[in-house]
């Protein structure tokens, strides 16, 4: 159902077929009728390629790049949506600014029912070239694939998504893109990003891939970040990664997944063995103690005889 909504949000604002290609890359999903469902709403306007066997989301992203024929490439997850004006706006940006290699917009978080839940951070007040893009993206991940459009020639220079990064592969990609080209920012939120328990990000959280992906992405960035700022940016990225790991650890305490929670804490210290990580750990312990006390109180109230 999410995929159909995603495709409808694209088709209703699509440029003509000679100008814009639309292709679905299906990673051998369990639903054998995906192609028929897509054709029922879009006819032959949307191409469908189905992998004969499951290859994983990173190789599927690279399939998207290999199948793309245009000069501009936009990758959408199957449960995201676009608001009207996305392609018109960004096409005009690239036509008017031949020197930029990529452009991205602000986005809105939606839930499984499509309700708006939060707005992404405002990076700039007005649209324009994001001159501090590389220093910002080198230390924190703030862009979603659905919000980013990249020139084909830039992808050809930096290569595909790295299979060595188990998650945050898009963060690694945007750092590589920013290291060789300028990037445009549009503050209007044209993209709807769905957050629910079945999303790939949640899948990665449960398998510890998120913090592992952060660590691997930071390690790989040593090979392409500028030498003069590399170590400073990497240190800042590790600190932010450690903070995110402890925050995820607290989230798993709430879900009573204590073993997973503790593994995130271990990974936080491994990533950034610094006194500031102790501060994050102290906050984690306070949160865990409150959770345990509340759980104990609720249990006692249930067990107390009438």
PDB file of C-alpha atoms in Angstrom:
ATOM      1  CA  UNK A   1       0.000   0.000   0.000  1.00  0.00           C
ATOM      2  CA  UNK A   2       2.828   2.395   0.826  1.00  0.00           C
ATOM      3  CA  UNK A   3       4.505   1.642  -2.507  1.00  0.00           C
ATOM      4  CA  UNK A   4       1.346   2.496  -4.423  1.00  0.00           C
ATOM      5  CA  UNK A   5       1.041   5.808  -2.554  1.00  0.00           C
ATOM      6  CA  UNK A   6       4.702   6.516  -3.288  1.00  0.00           C
ATOM      7  CA  UNK A   7       4.302   5.858  -7.013  1.00  0.00           C
ATOM      8  CA  UNK A   8       1.126   7.934  -7.201  1.00  0.00           C
ATOM      9  CA  UNK A   9       2.948  10.889  -5.613  1.00  0.00           C
ATOM     10  CA  UNK A  10       5.575  10.628  -8.366  1.00  0.00           C
ATOM     11  CA  UNK A  11       3.348   9.937 -11.366  1.00  0.00           C
ATOM     12  CA  UNK A  12       0.947  12.821 -10.710  1.00  0.00           C
ATOM     13  CA  UNK A  13       3.791  15.341 -11.024  1.00  0.00           C
ATOM     14  CA  UNK A  14       6.003  13.472 -13.472  1.00  0.00           C
ATOM     15  CA  UNK A  15       7.490  15.161 -16.496  1.00  0.00           C
ATOM     16  CA  UNK A  16       6.806  13.628 -19.927  1.00  0.00           C
ATOM     17  CA  UNK A  17       8.248  10.133 -20.593  1.00  0.00           C
ATOM     18  CA  UNK A  18      10.893  11.485 -23.003  1.00  0.00           C
ATOM     19  CA  UNK A  19      12.191  13.724 -20.215  1.00  0.00           C
ATOM     20  CA  UNK A  20      11.730  11.612 -17.082  1.00  0.00           C
ATOM     21  CA  UNK A  21      12.176   7.887 -16.494  1.00  0.00           C
ATOM     22  CA  UNK A  22      10.342   6.165 -13.611  1.00  0.00           C
ATOM     23  CA  UNK A  23      11.587   2.734 -12.595  1.00  0.00           C
ATOM     24  CA  UNK A  24      10.836   0.451  -9.637  1.00  0.00           C
ATOM     25  CA  UNK A  25      13.655  -1.879  -8.556  1.00  0.00           C
ATOM     26  CA  UNK A  26      12.080  -4.744  -6.618  1.00  0.00           C
ATOM     27  CA  UNK A  27      14.470  -6.658  -4.349  1.00  0.00           C
ATOM     28  CA  UNK A  28      12.676  -9.975  -4.910  1.00  0.00           C
ATOM     29  CA  UNK A  29       9.860  -9.037  -2.547  1.00  0.00           C
ATOM     30  CA  UNK A  30       7.452 -11.677  -1.283  1.00  0.00           C
ATOM     31  CA  UNK A  31       4.575 -10.084  -3.210  1.00  0.00           C
ATOM     32  CA  UNK A  32       4.685 -11.663  -6.673  1.00  0.00           C
ATOM     33  CA  UNK A  33       2.057  -9.242  -8.016  1.00  0.00           C
ATOM     34  CA  UNK A  34       3.972  -5.978  -7.563  1.00  0.00           C
ATOM     35  CA  UNK A  35       4.304  -5.386 -11.307  1.00  0.00           C
ATOM     36  CA  UNK A  36       0.593  -5.955 -11.929  1.00  0.00           C
ATOM     37  CA  UNK A  37      -0.379  -3.611  -9.082  1.00  0.00           C
ATOM     38  CA  UNK A  38       1.893  -0.874 -10.435  1.00  0.00           C
ATOM     39  CA  UNK A  39       0.607  -1.263 -13.979  1.00  0.00           C
ATOM     40  CA  UNK A  40      -2.963  -1.047 -12.669  1.00  0.00           C
ATOM     41  CA  UNK A  41      -2.375   2.534 -11.530  1.00  0.00           C
ATOM     42  CA  UNK A  42       0.383   3.714 -13.900  1.00  0.00           C
ATOM     43  CA  UNK A  43       0.146   1.532 -16.986  1.00  0.00           C
ATOM     44  CA  UNK A  44       3.444   1.385 -18.858  1.00  0.00           C
ATOM     45  CA  UNK A  45       4.592   4.744 -17.490  1.00  0.00           C
ATOM     46  CA  UNK A  46       6.541   2.961 -14.747  1.00  0.00           C
ATOM     47  CA  UNK A  47       9.197   0.359 -15.533  1.00  0.00           C
ATOM     48  CA  UNK A  48       9.566  -2.548 -13.114  1.00  0.00           C
ATOM     49  CA  UNK A  49      12.737  -4.549 -12.625  1.00  0.00           C
ATOM     50  CA  UNK A  50      12.623  -7.504 -10.244  1.00  0.00           C
ATOM     51  CA  UNK A  51      15.769  -9.160  -8.930  1.00  0.00           C
ATOM     52  CA  UNK A  52      15.615 -12.959  -9.383  1.00  0.00           C
ATOM     53  CA  UNK A  53      16.849 -13.326  -5.798  1.00  0.00           C
ATOM     54  CA  UNK A  54      17.217 -11.074  -2.745  1.00  0.00           C
ATOM     55  CA  UNK A  55      20.342  -8.895  -2.988  1.00  0.00           C
ATOM     56  CA  UNK A  56      19.886  -6.516  -0.031  1.00  0.00           C
ATOM     57  CA  UNK A  57      19.008  -2.830   0.055  1.00  0.00           C
ATOM     58  CA  UNK A  58      22.481  -1.478  -0.781  1.00  0.00           C
ATOM     59  CA  UNK A  59      22.895  -3.549  -3.933  1.00  0.00           C
ATOM     60  CA  UNK A  60      19.328  -2.641  -4.834  1.00  0.00           C
ATOM     61  CA  UNK A  61      20.177   1.072  -4.499  1.00  0.00           C
ATOM     62  CA  UNK A  62      23.101   0.499  -6.866  1.00  0.00           C
ATOM     63  CA  UNK A  63      20.732  -1.263  -9.257  1.00  0.00           C
ATOM     64  CA  UNK A  64      18.699   1.961  -9.244  1.00  0.00           C
ATOM     65  CA  UNK A  65      21.806   3.900 -10.254  1.00  0.00           C
ATOM     66  CA  UNK A  66      22.677   1.408 -12.998  1.00  0.00           C
ATOM     67  CA  UNK A  67      19.127   1.394 -14.400  1.00  0.00           C
ATOM     68  CA  UNK A  68      18.833   5.193 -14.383  1.00  0.00           C
ATOM     69  CA  UNK A  69      19.173   6.744 -17.847  1.00  0.00           C
ATOM     70  CA  UNK A  70      18.804  10.449 -17.078  1.00  0.00           C
ATOM     71  CA  UNK A  71      21.267  13.208 -16.220  1.00  0.00           C
ATOM     72  CA  UNK A  72      19.609  13.674 -12.806  1.00  0.00           C
ATOM     73  CA  UNK A  73      18.986  10.727 -10.470  1.00  0.00           C
ATOM     74  CA  UNK A  74      16.487  10.564  -7.610  1.00  0.00           C
ATOM     75  CA  UNK A  75      16.083   7.470  -5.397  1.00  0.00           C
ATOM     76  CA  UNK A  76      12.919   6.963  -3.345  1.00  0.00           C
ATOM     77  CA  UNK A  77      12.214   4.306  -0.752  1.00  0.00           C
ATOM     78  CA  UNK A  78       8.981   2.435  -1.382  1.00  0.00           C
ATOM     79  CA  UNK A  79       7.186   3.982   1.596  1.00  0.00           C
ATOM     80  CA  UNK A  80       8.162   7.645   1.087  1.00  0.00           C
ATOM     81  CA  UNK A  81       6.084  10.254  -0.740  1.00  0.00           C
ATOM     82  CA  UNK A  82       6.629  13.520  -2.600  1.00  0.00           C
ATOM     83  CA  UNK A  83       4.644  16.699  -2.349  1.00  0.00           C
ATOM     84  CA  UNK A  84       3.596  18.528  -5.512  1.00  0.00           C
ATOM     85  CA  UNK A  85       6.301  20.686  -7.056  1.00  0.00           C
ATOM     86  CA  UNK A  86       9.327  18.559  -6.154  1.00  0.00           C
ATOM     87  CA  UNK A  87      10.487  17.777  -9.702  1.00  0.00           C
ATOM     88  CA  UNK A  88       9.509  21.129 -11.155  1.00  0.00           C
ATOM     89  CA  UNK A  89      11.427  22.961  -8.448  1.00  0.00           C
ATOM     90  CA  UNK A  90      14.619  20.902  -8.501  1.00  0.00           C
ATOM     91  CA  UNK A  91      14.713  20.612 -12.282  1.00  0.00           C
ATOM     92  CA  UNK A  92      14.688  24.400 -12.437  1.00  0.00           C
ATOM     93  CA  UNK A  93      17.445  24.591  -9.819  1.00  0.00           C
ATOM     94  CA  UNK A  94      19.756  22.343 -11.851  1.00  0.00           C
ATOM     95  CA  UNK A  95      18.988  24.145 -15.103  1.00  0.00           C
ATOM     96  CA  UNK A  96      19.797  27.530 -13.533  1.00  0.00           C
ATOM     97  CA  UNK A  97      22.893  26.336 -11.673  1.00  0.00           C
ATOM     98  CA  UNK A  98      25.047  24.221 -13.952  1.00  0.00           C
ATOM     99  CA  UNK A  99      27.906  24.151 -11.442  1.00  0.00           C
ATOM    100  CA  UNK A 100      26.044  22.289  -8.651  1.00  0.00           C
ATOM    101  CA  UNK A 101      26.340  18.521  -8.395  1.00  0.00           C
ATOM    102  CA  UNK A 102      23.385  17.814  -6.124  1.00  0.00           C
ATOM    103  CA  UNK A 103      20.368  19.410  -4.460  1.00  0.00           C
ATOM    104  CA  UNK A 104      18.184  18.428  -1.509  1.00  0.00           C
ATOM    105  CA  UNK A 105      15.065  19.680   0.224  1.00  0.00           C
ATOM    106  CA  UNK A 106      13.720  19.777   3.730  1.00  0.00           C
ATOM    107  CA  UNK A 107      11.371  16.903   4.659  1.00  0.00           C
ATOM    108  CA  UNK A 108       8.481  15.969   6.943  1.00  0.00           C
ATOM    109  CA  UNK A 109       8.345  12.841   9.113  1.00  0.00           C
ATOM    110  CA  UNK A 110       5.066  10.951   8.797  1.00  0.00           C
ATOM    111  CA  UNK A 111       3.773   7.883  10.656  1.00  0.00           C
ATOM    112  CA  UNK A 112       2.285   4.633   9.372  1.00  0.00           C
ATOM    113  CA  UNK A 113      -1.064   6.383   8.806  1.00  0.00           C
ATOM    114  CA  UNK A 114       0.458   9.288   6.890  1.00  0.00           C
ATOM    115  CA  UNK A 115       0.033  11.850   9.683  1.00  0.00           C
ATOM    116  CA  UNK A 116       2.696  14.535   9.922  1.00  0.00           C
ATOM    117  CA  UNK A 117       4.805  14.081  13.056  1.00  0.00           C
ATOM    118  CA  UNK A 118       7.879  16.315  12.793  1.00  0.00           C
ATOM    119  CA  UNK A 119       9.792  18.634  10.491  1.00  0.00           C
ATOM    120  CA  UNK A 120      13.466  18.192   9.701  1.00  0.00           C
ATOM    121  CA  UNK A 121      15.914  20.844  10.839  1.00  0.00           C
ATOM    122  CA  UNK A 122      16.217  24.108   8.927  1.00  0.00           C
ATOM    123  CA  UNK A 123      19.716  24.233   7.433  1.00  0.00           C
ATOM    124  CA  UNK A 124      19.367  27.643   5.708  1.00  0.00           C
ATOM    125  CA  UNK A 125      16.663  30.313   5.769  1.00  0.00           C
ATOM    126  CA  UNK A 126      16.633  30.769   2.002  1.00  0.00           C
ATOM    127  CA  UNK A 127      17.264  28.437  -0.953  1.00  0.00           C
ATOM    128  CA  UNK A 128      20.761  28.506  -2.356  1.00  0.00           C
ATOM    129  CA  UNK A 129      24.145  26.836  -2.503  1.00  0.00           C
ATOM    130  CA  UNK A 130      24.946  25.272   0.864  1.00  0.00           C
ATOM    131  CA  UNK A 131      28.500  26.599   1.205  1.00  0.00           C
ATOM    132  CA  UNK A 132      29.173  24.807   4.498  1.00  0.00           C
ATOM    133  CA  UNK A 133      27.731  21.520   3.257  1.00  0.00           C
ATOM    134  CA  UNK A 134      30.869  19.389   3.554  1.00  0.00           C
ATOM    135  CA  UNK A 135      31.840  20.558   7.081  1.00  0.00           C
ATOM    136  CA  UNK A 136      28.255  19.868   8.181  1.00  0.00           C
ATOM    137  CA  UNK A 137      27.688  16.515   6.488  1.00  0.00           C
ATOM    138  CA  UNK A 138      31.135  15.275   7.526  1.00  0.00           C
ATOM    139  CA  UNK A 139      30.063  15.228  11.179  1.00  0.00           C
ATOM    140  CA  UNK A 140      26.312  14.505  11.114  1.00  0.00           C
ATOM    141  CA  UNK A 141      23.724  12.743   8.990  1.00  0.00           C
ATOM    142  CA  UNK A 142      20.827  15.073   8.173  1.00  0.00           C
ATOM    143  CA  UNK A 143      19.755  14.183   4.614  1.00  0.00           C
ATOM    144  CA  UNK A 144      17.429  11.431   3.429  1.00  0.00           C
ATOM    145  CA  UNK A 145      17.762   9.727   0.059  1.00  0.00           C
ATOM    146  CA  UNK A 146      14.237  10.755  -0.919  1.00  0.00           C
ATOM    147  CA  UNK A 147      15.141  14.429  -0.452  1.00  0.00           C
ATOM    148  CA  UNK A 148      18.339  14.336  -2.548  1.00  0.00           C
ATOM    149  CA  UNK A 149      18.795  14.587  -6.323  1.00  0.00           C
ATOM    150  CA  UNK A 150      22.278  14.040  -7.752  1.00  0.00           C
ATOM    151  CA  UNK A 151      23.736  14.594 -11.192  1.00  0.00           C
ATOM    152  CA  UNK A 152      24.528  11.327 -12.919  1.00  0.00           C
ATOM    153  CA  UNK A 153      28.092  12.481 -13.651  1.00  0.00           C
ATOM    154  CA  UNK A 154      28.681  12.985  -9.913  1.00  0.00           C
ATOM    155  CA  UNK A 155      27.545   9.442  -9.123  1.00  0.00           C
ATOM    156  CA  UNK A 156      29.857   8.222 -11.887  1.00  0.00           C
ATOM    157  CA  UNK A 157      32.792   9.999 -10.244  1.00  0.00           C
ATOM    158  CA  UNK A 158      32.190   8.934  -6.629  1.00  0.00           C
ATOM    159  CA  UNK A 159      30.910   5.426  -7.395  1.00  0.00           C
ATOM    160  CA  UNK A 160      27.915   3.576  -6.001  1.00  0.00           C
ATOM    161  CA  UNK A 161      26.691   3.035  -2.459  1.00  0.00           C
ATOM    162  CA  UNK A 162      29.294   1.210  -0.408  1.00  0.00           C
ATOM    163  CA  UNK A 163      28.318  -2.388   0.531  1.00  0.00           C
ATOM    164  CA  UNK A 164      30.808  -2.266   3.422  1.00  0.00           C
ATOM    165  CA  UNK A 165      28.525   0.176   5.286  1.00  0.00           C
ATOM    166  CA  UNK A 166      25.672  -1.899   6.796  1.00  0.00           C
ATOM    167  CA  UNK A 167      23.548   1.221   7.371  1.00  0.00           C
ATOM    168  CA  UNK A 168      24.053   4.962   6.966  1.00  0.00           C
ATOM    169  CA  UNK A 169      25.263   4.121   3.453  1.00  0.00           C
ATOM    170  CA  UNK A 170      23.510   7.296   2.281  1.00  0.00           C
ATOM    171  CA  UNK A 171      25.509   9.392   4.784  1.00  0.00           C
ATOM    172  CA  UNK A 172      28.708   7.949   3.334  1.00  0.00           C
ATOM    173  CA  UNK A 173      27.456   8.795  -0.147  1.00  0.00           C
ATOM    174  CA  UNK A 174      26.532  12.417   0.651  1.00  0.00           C
ATOM    175  CA  UNK A 175      29.979  12.985   2.175  1.00  0.00           C
ATOM    176  CA  UNK A 176      31.582  11.713  -1.026  1.00  0.00           C
ATOM    177  CA  UNK A 177      29.252  13.852  -3.142  1.00  0.00           C
ATOM    178  CA  UNK A 178      30.055  16.946  -1.043  1.00  0.00           C
ATOM    179  CA  UNK A 179      33.796  16.296  -1.330  1.00  0.00           C
ATOM    180  CA  UNK A 180      33.754  16.820  -5.112  1.00  0.00           C
ATOM    181  CA  UNK A 181      30.824  19.139  -5.830  1.00  0.00           C
ATOM    182  CA  UNK A 182      28.703  21.999  -4.519  1.00  0.00           C
ATOM    183  CA  UNK A 183      25.219  21.252  -3.185  1.00  0.00           C
ATOM    184  CA  UNK A 184      21.983  23.271  -3.308  1.00  0.00           C
ATOM    185  CA  UNK A 185      19.506  23.460  -0.429  1.00  0.00           C
ATOM    186  CA  UNK A 186      15.757  24.051  -0.690  1.00  0.00           C
ATOM    187  CA  UNK A 187      14.131  24.859   2.688  1.00  0.00           C
ATOM    188  CA  UNK A 188      10.573  24.064   1.554  1.00  0.00           C
ATOM    189  CA  UNK A 189       9.638  20.512   2.695  1.00  0.00           C
ATOM    190  CA  UNK A 190       8.803  18.681  -0.534  1.00  0.00           C
ATOM    191  CA  UNK A 191       9.342  15.163   0.853  1.00  0.00           C
ATOM    192  CA  UNK A 192       7.369  12.976   3.269  1.00  0.00           C
ATOM    193  CA  UNK A 193       9.520  10.391   5.070  1.00  0.00           C
ATOM    194  CA  UNK A 194       7.636   7.577   6.762  1.00  0.00           C
ATOM    195  CA  UNK A 195       8.795   6.277  10.152  1.00  0.00           C
ATOM    196  CA  UNK A 196       7.243   3.037  11.394  1.00  0.00           C
ATOM    197  CA  UNK A 197       8.361  -0.307  12.815  1.00  0.00           C
ATOM    198  CA  UNK A 198       8.800  -1.866   9.375  1.00  0.00           C
ATOM    199  CA  UNK A 199      11.160   0.752   7.976  1.00  0.00           C
ATOM    200  CA  UNK A 200      14.737  -0.174   7.070  1.00  0.00           C
ATOM    201  CA  UNK A 201      16.035   2.189   9.767  1.00  0.00           C
ATOM    202  CA  UNK A 202      14.142   0.297  12.480  1.00  0.00           C
ATOM    203  CA  UNK A 203      15.292  -2.996  10.983  1.00  0.00           C
ATOM    204  CA  UNK A 204      18.865  -1.791  11.300  1.00  0.00           C
ATOM    205  CA  UNK A 205      18.371  -0.602  14.882  1.00  0.00           C
ATOM    206  CA  UNK A 206      17.320  -4.052  16.047  1.00  0.00           C
ATOM    207  CA  UNK A 207      20.421  -5.609  14.546  1.00  0.00           C
ATOM    208  CA  UNK A 208      22.909  -3.006  15.768  1.00  0.00           C
ATOM    209  CA  UNK A 209      23.611  -1.963  12.171  1.00  0.00           C
ATOM    210  CA  UNK A 210      23.002   1.710  12.820  1.00  0.00           C
ATOM    211  CA  UNK A 211      25.961   2.285  15.114  1.00  0.00           C
ATOM    212  CA  UNK A 212      28.078  -0.142  13.081  1.00  0.00           C
ATOM    213  CA  UNK A 213      27.204   1.811   9.952  1.00  0.00           C
ATOM    214  CA  UNK A 214      28.136   5.094  11.624  1.00  0.00           C
ATOM    215  CA  UNK A 215      31.499   3.661  12.685  1.00  0.00           C
ATOM    216  CA  UNK A 216      32.262   2.232   9.243  1.00  0.00           C
ATOM    217  CA  UNK A 217      31.219   5.428   7.462  1.00  0.00           C
ATOM    218  CA  UNK A 218      33.513   7.482   9.705  1.00  0.00           C
ATOM    219  CA  UNK A 219      36.388   5.082   9.076  1.00  0.00           C
ATOM    220  CA  UNK A 220      35.944   5.227   5.298  1.00  0.00           C
ATOM    221  CA  UNK A 221      35.727   9.026   5.281  1.00  0.00           C
ATOM    222  CA  UNK A 222      39.447   9.213   6.112  1.00  0.00           C
ATOM    223  CA  UNK A 223      40.139   8.394   2.476  1.00  0.00           C
ATOM    224  CA  UNK A 224      38.221  11.316   0.948  1.00  0.00           C
ATOM    225  CA  UNK A 225      37.786  14.151   3.477  1.00  0.00           C
ATOM    226  CA  UNK A 226      40.245  17.042   3.052  1.00  0.00           C
ATOM    227  CA  UNK A 227      43.445  16.544   5.021  1.00  0.00           C
ATOM    228  CA  UNK A 228      43.377  19.959   6.732  1.00  0.00           C
ATOM    229  CA  UNK A 229      40.075  19.262   8.530  1.00  0.00           C
ATOM    230  CA  UNK A 230      39.832  15.476   8.491  1.00  0.00           C
ATOM    231  CA  UNK A 231      40.777  14.651  12.091  1.00  0.00           C
ATOM    232  CA  UNK A 232      38.682  17.463  13.576  1.00  0.00           C
ATOM    233  CA  UNK A 233      35.589  16.398  11.639  1.00  0.00           C
ATOM    234  CA  UNK A 234      36.103  12.726  12.420  1.00  0.00           C
ATOM    235  CA  UNK A 235      36.379  13.472  16.142  1.00  0.00           C
ATOM    236  CA  UNK A 236      33.148  15.480  16.037  1.00  0.00           C
ATOM    237  CA  UNK A 237      31.413  12.707  14.079  1.00  0.00           C
ATOM    238  CA  UNK A 238      32.493  10.100  16.629  1.00  0.00           C
ATOM    239  CA  UNK A 239      31.153  12.198  19.499  1.00  0.00           C
ATOM    240  CA  UNK A 240      27.789  12.632  17.770  1.00  0.00           C
ATOM    241  CA  UNK A 241      27.746   8.905  16.967  1.00  0.00           C
ATOM    242  CA  UNK A 242      28.386   8.008  20.615  1.00  0.00           C
ATOM    243  CA  UNK A 243      25.544  10.288  21.709  1.00  0.00           C
ATOM    244  CA  UNK A 244      23.184   8.689  19.188  1.00  0.00           C
ATOM    245  CA  UNK A 245      24.196   5.222  20.384  1.00  0.00           C
ATOM    246  CA  UNK A 246      23.357   6.031  24.003  1.00  0.00           C
ATOM    247  CA  UNK A 247      20.053   7.583  22.922  1.00  0.00           C
ATOM    248  CA  UNK A 248      19.195   4.396  21.060  1.00  0.00           C
ATOM    249  CA  UNK A 249      20.248   2.456  24.134  1.00  0.00           C
ATOM    250  CA  UNK A 250      17.684   4.401  26.172  1.00  0.00           C
ATOM    251  CA  UNK A 251      15.009   3.672  23.577  1.00  0.00           C
ATOM    252  CA  UNK A 252      15.646  -0.054  23.946  1.00  0.00           C
ATOM    253  CA  UNK A 253      15.409   0.210  27.727  1.00  0.00           C
ATOM    254  CA  UNK A 254      11.872   1.506  27.189  1.00  0.00           C
ATOM    255  CA  UNK A 255      11.126  -1.533  25.026  1.00  0.00           C
ATOM    256  CA  UNK A 256      12.685  -3.841  27.655  1.00  0.00           C
ATOM    257  CA  UNK A 257      15.292  -5.055  25.171  1.00  0.00           C
ATOM    258  CA  UNK A 258      18.044  -4.750  27.734  1.00  0.00           C
ATOM    259  CA  UNK A 259      20.679  -6.856  25.997  1.00  0.00           C
ATOM    260  CA  UNK A 260      20.430  -4.835  22.779  1.00  0.00           C
ATOM    261  CA  UNK A 261      20.418  -1.640  24.850  1.00  0.00           C
ATOM    262  CA  UNK A 262      23.658  -2.543  26.586  1.00  0.00           C
ATOM    263  CA  UNK A 263      25.338  -3.452  23.297  1.00  0.00           C
ATOM    264  CA  UNK A 264      24.662   0.059  22.062  1.00  0.00           C
ATOM    265  CA  UNK A 265      26.397   1.431  25.170  1.00  0.00           C
ATOM    266  CA  UNK A 266      29.391  -0.815  24.551  1.00  0.00           C
ATOM    267  CA  UNK A 267      29.586   0.400  20.964  1.00  0.00           C
ATOM    268  CA  UNK A 268      29.362   4.030  22.091  1.00  0.00           C
ATOM    269  CA  UNK A 269      32.489   3.647  24.227  1.00  0.00           C
ATOM    270  CA  UNK A 270      34.246   1.720  21.475  1.00  0.00           C
ATOM    271  CA  UNK A 271      33.498   4.444  18.950  1.00  0.00           C
ATOM    272  CA  UNK A 272      34.404   7.379  21.196  1.00  0.00           C
ATOM    273  CA  UNK A 273      36.425   6.426  24.321  1.00  0.00           C
ATOM    274  CA  UNK A 274      36.320   9.931  25.757  1.00  0.00           C
ATOM    275  CA  UNK A 275      35.162  11.479  29.079  1.00  0.00           C
ATOM    276  CA  UNK A 276      32.176  13.069  27.313  1.00  0.00           C
ATOM    277  CA  UNK A 277      30.864   9.564  26.593  1.00  0.00           C
ATOM    278  CA  UNK A 278      30.769   9.041  30.358  1.00  0.00           C
ATOM    279  CA  UNK A 279      28.334  11.971  30.552  1.00  0.00           C
ATOM    280  CA  UNK A 280      26.096  10.279  27.970  1.00  0.00           C
ATOM    281  CA  UNK A 281      26.408   7.032  29.952  1.00  0.00           C
ATOM    282  CA  UNK A 282      25.415   8.808  33.171  1.00  0.00           C
ATOM    283  CA  UNK A 283      22.259  10.089  31.475  1.00  0.00           C
ATOM    284  CA  UNK A 284      21.606   6.571  30.220  1.00  0.00           C
ATOM    285  CA  UNK A 285      21.909   5.153  33.749  1.00  0.00           C
ATOM    286  CA  UNK A 286      19.521   7.783  35.154  1.00  0.00           C
ATOM    287  CA  UNK A 287      16.999   6.917  32.462  1.00  0.00           C
ATOM    288  CA  UNK A 288      17.409   3.175  33.084  1.00  0.00           C
ATOM    289  CA  UNK A 289      16.950   3.586  36.849  1.00  0.00           C
ATOM    290  CA  UNK A 290      13.745   5.600  36.353  1.00  0.00           C
ATOM    291  CA  UNK A 291      12.470   2.924  34.009  1.00  0.00           C
ATOM    292  CA  UNK A 292      13.242   0.101  36.443  1.00  0.00           C
ATOM    293  CA  UNK A 293      11.645   1.938  39.365  1.00  0.00           C
ATOM    294  CA  UNK A 294       8.498   2.646  37.355  1.00  0.00           C
ATOM    295  CA  UNK A 295       8.326  -0.979  36.218  1.00  0.00           C
ATOM    296  CA  UNK A 296       8.783  -2.188  39.801  1.00  0.00           C
ATOM    297  CA  UNK A 297       6.075   0.153  41.065  1.00  0.00           C
ATOM    298  CA  UNK A 298       3.638  -0.984  38.371  1.00  0.00           C
ATOM    299  CA  UNK A 299       4.365  -4.642  39.153  1.00  0.00           C
ATOM    300  CA  UNK A 300       3.805  -4.129  42.877  1.00  0.00           C
ATOM    301  CA  UNK A 301       0.502  -2.347  42.254  1.00  0.00           C
ATOM    302  CA  UNK A 302      -0.673  -5.260  40.128  1.00  0.00           C
ATOM    303  CA  UNK A 303       0.419  -7.879  42.654  1.00  0.00           C
ATOM    304  CA  UNK A 304      -1.011  -6.011  45.669  1.00  0.00           C
ATOM    305  CA  UNK A 305      -4.121  -7.900  46.931  1.00  0.00           C
ATOM    306  CA  UNK A 306      -7.487  -6.151  46.855  1.00  0.00           C
TER     307      UNK A 306
END
